[in-house]
Coordinates of C-alpha atoms in Angstrom, one line a residue:
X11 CA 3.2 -2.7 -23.0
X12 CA 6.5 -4.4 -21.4
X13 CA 7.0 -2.8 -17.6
X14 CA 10.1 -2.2 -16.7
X15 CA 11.3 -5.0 -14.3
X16 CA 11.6 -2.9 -11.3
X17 CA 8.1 -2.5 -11.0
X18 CA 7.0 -6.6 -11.0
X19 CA 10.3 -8.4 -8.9
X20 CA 11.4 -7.9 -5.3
X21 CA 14.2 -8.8 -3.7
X22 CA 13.4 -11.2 -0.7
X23 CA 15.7 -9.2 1.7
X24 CA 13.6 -5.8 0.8
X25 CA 12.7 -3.1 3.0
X26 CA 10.3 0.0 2.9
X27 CA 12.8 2.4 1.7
X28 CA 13.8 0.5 -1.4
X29 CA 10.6 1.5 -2.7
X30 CA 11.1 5.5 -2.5
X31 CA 8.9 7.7 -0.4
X32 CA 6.2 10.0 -1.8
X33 CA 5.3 13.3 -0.1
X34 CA 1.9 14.7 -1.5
X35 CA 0.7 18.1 -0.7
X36 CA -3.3 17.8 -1.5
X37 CA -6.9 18.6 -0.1
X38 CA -8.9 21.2 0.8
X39 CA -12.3 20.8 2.7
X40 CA -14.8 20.1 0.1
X41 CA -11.4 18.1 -1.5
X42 CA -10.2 15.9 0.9
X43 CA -10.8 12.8 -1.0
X44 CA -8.4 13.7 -3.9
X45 CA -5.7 13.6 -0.9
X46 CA -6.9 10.1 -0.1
X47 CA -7.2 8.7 -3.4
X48 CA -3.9 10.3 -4.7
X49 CA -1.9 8.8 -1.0
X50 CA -3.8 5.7 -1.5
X51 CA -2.9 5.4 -5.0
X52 CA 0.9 6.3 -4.5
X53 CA 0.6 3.6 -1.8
X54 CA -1.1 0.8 -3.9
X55 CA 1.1 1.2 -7.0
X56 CA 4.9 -0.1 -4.8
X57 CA 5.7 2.9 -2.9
X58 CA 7.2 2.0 0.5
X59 CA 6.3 5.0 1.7
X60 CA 3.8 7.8 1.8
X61 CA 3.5 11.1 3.7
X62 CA 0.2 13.5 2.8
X63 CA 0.7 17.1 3.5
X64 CA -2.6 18.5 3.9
X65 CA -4.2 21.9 6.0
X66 CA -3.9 21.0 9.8
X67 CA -7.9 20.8 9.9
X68 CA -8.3 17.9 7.8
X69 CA -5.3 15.8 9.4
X70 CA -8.3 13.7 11.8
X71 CA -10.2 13.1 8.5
X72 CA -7.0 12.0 6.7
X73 CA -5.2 10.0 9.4
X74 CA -8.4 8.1 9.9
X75 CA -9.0 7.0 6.1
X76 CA -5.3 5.5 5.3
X77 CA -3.6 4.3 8.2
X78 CA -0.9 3.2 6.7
X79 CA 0.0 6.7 5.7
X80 CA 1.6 9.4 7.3
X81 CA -0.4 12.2 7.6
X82 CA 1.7 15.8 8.0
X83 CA -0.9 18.7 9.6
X84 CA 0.1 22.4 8.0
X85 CA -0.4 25.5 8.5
X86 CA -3.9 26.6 6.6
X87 CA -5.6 29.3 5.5
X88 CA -8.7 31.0 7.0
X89 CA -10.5 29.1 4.2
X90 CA -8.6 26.1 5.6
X91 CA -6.4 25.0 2.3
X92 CA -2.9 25.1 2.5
X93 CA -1.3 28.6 3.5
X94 CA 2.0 29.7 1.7
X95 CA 3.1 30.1 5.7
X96 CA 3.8 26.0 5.4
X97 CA 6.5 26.3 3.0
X98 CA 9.5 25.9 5.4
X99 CA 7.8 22.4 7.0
X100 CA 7.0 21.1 3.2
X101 CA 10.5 22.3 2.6
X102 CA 11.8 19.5 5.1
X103 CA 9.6 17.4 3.7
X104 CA 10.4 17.5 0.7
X105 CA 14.4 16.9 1.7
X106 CA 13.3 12.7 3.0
X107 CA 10.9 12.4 0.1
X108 CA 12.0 10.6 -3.4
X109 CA 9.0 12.3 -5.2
X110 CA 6.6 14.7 -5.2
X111 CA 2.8 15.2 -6.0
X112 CA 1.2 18.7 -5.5
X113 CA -2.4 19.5 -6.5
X114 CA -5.0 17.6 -5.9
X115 CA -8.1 19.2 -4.1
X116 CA -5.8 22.0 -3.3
X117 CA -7.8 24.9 -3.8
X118 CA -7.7 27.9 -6.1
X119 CA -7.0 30.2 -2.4
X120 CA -4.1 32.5 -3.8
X121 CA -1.8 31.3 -1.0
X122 CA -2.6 28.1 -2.0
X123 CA -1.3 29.1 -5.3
X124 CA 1.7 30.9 -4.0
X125 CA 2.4 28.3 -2.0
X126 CA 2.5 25.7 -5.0
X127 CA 4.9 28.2 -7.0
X128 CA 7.6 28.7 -4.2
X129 CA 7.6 24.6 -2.9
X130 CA 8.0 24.1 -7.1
X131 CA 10.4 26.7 -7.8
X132 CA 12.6 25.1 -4.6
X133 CA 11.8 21.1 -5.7
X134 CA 14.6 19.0 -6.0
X135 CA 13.5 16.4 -6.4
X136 CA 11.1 14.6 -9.3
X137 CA 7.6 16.2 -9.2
X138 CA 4.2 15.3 -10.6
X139 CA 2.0 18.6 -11.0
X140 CA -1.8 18.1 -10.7
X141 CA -5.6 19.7 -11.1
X142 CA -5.1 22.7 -8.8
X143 CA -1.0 22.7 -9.1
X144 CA -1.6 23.1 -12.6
X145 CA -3.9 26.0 -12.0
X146 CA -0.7 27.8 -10.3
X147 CA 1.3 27.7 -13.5
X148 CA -1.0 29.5 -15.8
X149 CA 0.7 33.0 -16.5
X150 CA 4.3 31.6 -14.6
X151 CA 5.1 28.8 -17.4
X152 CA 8.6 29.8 -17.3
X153 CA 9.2 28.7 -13.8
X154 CA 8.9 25.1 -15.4
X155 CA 12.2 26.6 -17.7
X156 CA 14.3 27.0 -14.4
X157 CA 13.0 23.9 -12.3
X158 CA 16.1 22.5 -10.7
X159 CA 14.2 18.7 -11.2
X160 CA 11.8 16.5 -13.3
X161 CA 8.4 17.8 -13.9
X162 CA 5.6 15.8 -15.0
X163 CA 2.0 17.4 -15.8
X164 CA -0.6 15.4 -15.8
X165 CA -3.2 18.2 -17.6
X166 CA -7.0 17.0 -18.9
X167 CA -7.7 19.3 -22.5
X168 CA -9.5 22.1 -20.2
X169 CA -6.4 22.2 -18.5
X170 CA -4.2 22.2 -21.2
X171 CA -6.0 25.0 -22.5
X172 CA -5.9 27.0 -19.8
X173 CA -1.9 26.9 -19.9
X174 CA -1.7 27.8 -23.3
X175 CA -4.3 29.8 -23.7
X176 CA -5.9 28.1 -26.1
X177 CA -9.1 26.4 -26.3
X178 CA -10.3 23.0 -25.8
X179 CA -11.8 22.5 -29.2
X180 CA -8.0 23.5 -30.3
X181 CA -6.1 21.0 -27.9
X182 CA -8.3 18.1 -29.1
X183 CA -8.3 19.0 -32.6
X184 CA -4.4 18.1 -32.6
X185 CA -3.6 16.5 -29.5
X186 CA -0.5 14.9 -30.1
X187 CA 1.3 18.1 -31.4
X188 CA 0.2 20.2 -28.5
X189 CA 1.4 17.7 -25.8
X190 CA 5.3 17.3 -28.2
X191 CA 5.3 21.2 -28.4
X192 CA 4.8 22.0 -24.6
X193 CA 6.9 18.9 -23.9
X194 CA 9.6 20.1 -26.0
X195 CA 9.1 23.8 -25.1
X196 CA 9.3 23.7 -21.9
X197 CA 11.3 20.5 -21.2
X198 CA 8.9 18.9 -19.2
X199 CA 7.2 15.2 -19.2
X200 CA 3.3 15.7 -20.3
X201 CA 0.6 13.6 -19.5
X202 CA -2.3 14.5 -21.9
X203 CA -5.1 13.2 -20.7
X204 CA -8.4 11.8 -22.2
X205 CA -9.3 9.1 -24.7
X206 CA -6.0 7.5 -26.1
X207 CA -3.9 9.1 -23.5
X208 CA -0.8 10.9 -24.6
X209 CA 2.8 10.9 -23.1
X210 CA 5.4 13.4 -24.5
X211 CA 8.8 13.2 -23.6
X212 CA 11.1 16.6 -23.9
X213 CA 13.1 13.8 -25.5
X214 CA 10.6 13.8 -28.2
X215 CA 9.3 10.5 -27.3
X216 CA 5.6 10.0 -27.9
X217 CA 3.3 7.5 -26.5
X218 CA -0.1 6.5 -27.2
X219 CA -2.3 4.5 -24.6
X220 CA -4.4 2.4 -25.5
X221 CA -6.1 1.0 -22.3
X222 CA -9.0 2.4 -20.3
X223 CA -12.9 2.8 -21.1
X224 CA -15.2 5.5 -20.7
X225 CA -16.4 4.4 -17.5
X226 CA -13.1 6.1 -15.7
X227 CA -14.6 9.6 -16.7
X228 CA -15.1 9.8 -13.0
X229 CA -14.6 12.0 -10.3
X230 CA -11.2 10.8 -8.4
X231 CA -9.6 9.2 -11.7
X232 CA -7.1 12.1 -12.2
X233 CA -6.1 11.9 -8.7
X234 CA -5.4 7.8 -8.7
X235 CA -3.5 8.6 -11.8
X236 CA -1.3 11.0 -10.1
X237 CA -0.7 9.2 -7.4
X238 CA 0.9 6.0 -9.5
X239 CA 3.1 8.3 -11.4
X240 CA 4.4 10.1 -8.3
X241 CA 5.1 6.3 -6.9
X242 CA 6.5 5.0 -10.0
X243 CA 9.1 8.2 -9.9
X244 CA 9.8 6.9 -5.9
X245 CA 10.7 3.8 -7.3
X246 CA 13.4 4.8 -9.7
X247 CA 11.5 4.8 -13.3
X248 CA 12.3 7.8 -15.5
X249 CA 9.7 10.6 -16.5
X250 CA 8.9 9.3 -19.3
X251 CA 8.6 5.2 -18.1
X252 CA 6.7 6.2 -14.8
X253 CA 4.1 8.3 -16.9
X254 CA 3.6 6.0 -20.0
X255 CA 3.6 2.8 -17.3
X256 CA 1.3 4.5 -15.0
X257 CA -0.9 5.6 -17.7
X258 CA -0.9 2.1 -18.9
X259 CA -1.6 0.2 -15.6
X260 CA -4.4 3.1 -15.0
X261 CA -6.6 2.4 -17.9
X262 CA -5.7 -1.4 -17.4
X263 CA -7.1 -1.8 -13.6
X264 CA -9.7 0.4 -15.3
X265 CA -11.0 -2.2 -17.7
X266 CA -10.2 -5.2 -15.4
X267 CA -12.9 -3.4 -13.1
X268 CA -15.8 -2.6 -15.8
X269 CA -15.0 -6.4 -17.6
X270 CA -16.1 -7.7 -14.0
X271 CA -18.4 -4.9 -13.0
X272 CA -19.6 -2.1 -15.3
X273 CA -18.4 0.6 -16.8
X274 CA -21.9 2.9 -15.5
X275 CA -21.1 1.8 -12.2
X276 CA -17.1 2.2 -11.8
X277 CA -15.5 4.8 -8.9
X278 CA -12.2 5.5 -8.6
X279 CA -11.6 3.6 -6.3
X280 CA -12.1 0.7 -8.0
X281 CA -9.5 1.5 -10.3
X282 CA -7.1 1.2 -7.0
X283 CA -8.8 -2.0 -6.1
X284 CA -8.0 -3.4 -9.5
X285 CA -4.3 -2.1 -9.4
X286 CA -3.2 -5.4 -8.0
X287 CA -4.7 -7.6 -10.7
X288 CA -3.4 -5.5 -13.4
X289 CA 0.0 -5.6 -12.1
X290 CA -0.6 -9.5 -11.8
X291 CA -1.0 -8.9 -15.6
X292 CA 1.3 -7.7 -16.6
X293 CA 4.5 -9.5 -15.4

């Protein structure tokens, strides 16, 4: 797949904030990895900068895993996941960020959930919505109908299910007209996730993927993913070009790591470690 050319040349008098900044809301105790993986990702895919909401407990666990990010402590639930209380400070956040990624590790808490509603229904700015964002939307699918900005959701078929009521037998039985219709439907960019990957476009593009092996069915893959989109929207790229080029670049540092390590043995992380190399690629 051709990139666009804004992903593979730089200017030599570049700075940080040519590159967008990326505000993810993420994490939850038994979750805080999916923050990590999601900033790190954002961070590894071009973004020049990254700032990880998360609850105020986990900041020391956060701040010491990715230095180069910033790390935003909020208010938190007894539970300790994010409490609908942090929406003014995610609000602000949200006004110095280019994009936006909410869901990973979040938690199911219902102020959690409120919160991811409410920061949503007040985005304006590009947003990719993720695992436990996703969760938020079942039952309130027409707040996607009145989003003042780009939505991408990045959905895996028991997601995509659950937001259509459906069930996953259905989804994967005809895959590329349930992501067109609830592109279309709801005017949104959908990532339909999975083998051979699906991007719809409410433009009524359609893109098929064919990188990545079955070795990326691995806890943390989703989150990598998400984060590359939501840098790829920092950076400029449309919906639809961030999702199909993050999707590609994805499954392609995916197979660069199993070709030189195996597929029984990859980690998510390794799919960020082999970002680099499949960028190198594909210039």
């Amino acid at each position: 797949m051709r990139l666009p050319a804004r992903l593979l040349k730089r200017r030599p008098d570049s700075h940080k904030g040519d590159f967008g900044h990326v505000l993810v809301l993420a994490g939850s105790p038994i979750y805080s990895g999916a923050a990590c993986l999601s900033s790190w990702a954002a961070l590894r895919s071009g973004a020049g900068l990254v700032t990880l909401g998360v609850p105020q407990s986990l900041y020391p666990v956060a701040a010491a895993k990715i230095p180069e990010v910033m790390v935003a402590p909020l208010p938190e639930t007894g539970g300790r996941a994010l409490s609908a209380r942090a929406f003014f400070q995610i609000d602000r956040l949200c006004r110095k960020a280019d994009s936006l990624l909410i869901g990973p590790g979040l938690s199911l808490d219902p102020s959690t959930q409120l919160l991811v509603r409410r920061v949503l229904r007040a985005a304006r700015v590009p947003a990719v919505i993720d695992a436990d964002g996703l969760a938020a939307l079942v039952g309130h699918l027409d707040l996607l109908k009145s989003a003042q900005a780009p939505f991408i959701l990045t959905p895996h078929p028991g997601e995509m299910a659950r937001l259509t009521g459906s069930s996953v037998a259905a989804v994967q039985a005809g895959r590329k007209k349930v992501a067109k219709d609830f592109s279309l439907r709801y005017n949104v960019t959908l990532i339909l996730k999975g083998h051979r990957t699906l991007v719809a476009s409410p433009h009524r593009s359609l893109y098929v993927n064919d990188t990545g092996n079955p070795g990326m069915a691995t806890a943390g893959s989703g989150d990598v993913l998400a984060g590359m989109v939501a840098a790829f929207l920092a950076q400029g790229l449309s919906p639809y070009e961030a999702a199909r080029a993050a999707v590609y670049l994805h499954g392609l540092a995916g197979d660069l790591a199993a070709r030189e390590g195996s597929p029984i043995s990859l980690i998510a992380s390794d799919i960020i470690a082999y970002l680099p190399k499949a960028l190198k690629r594909s210039r």
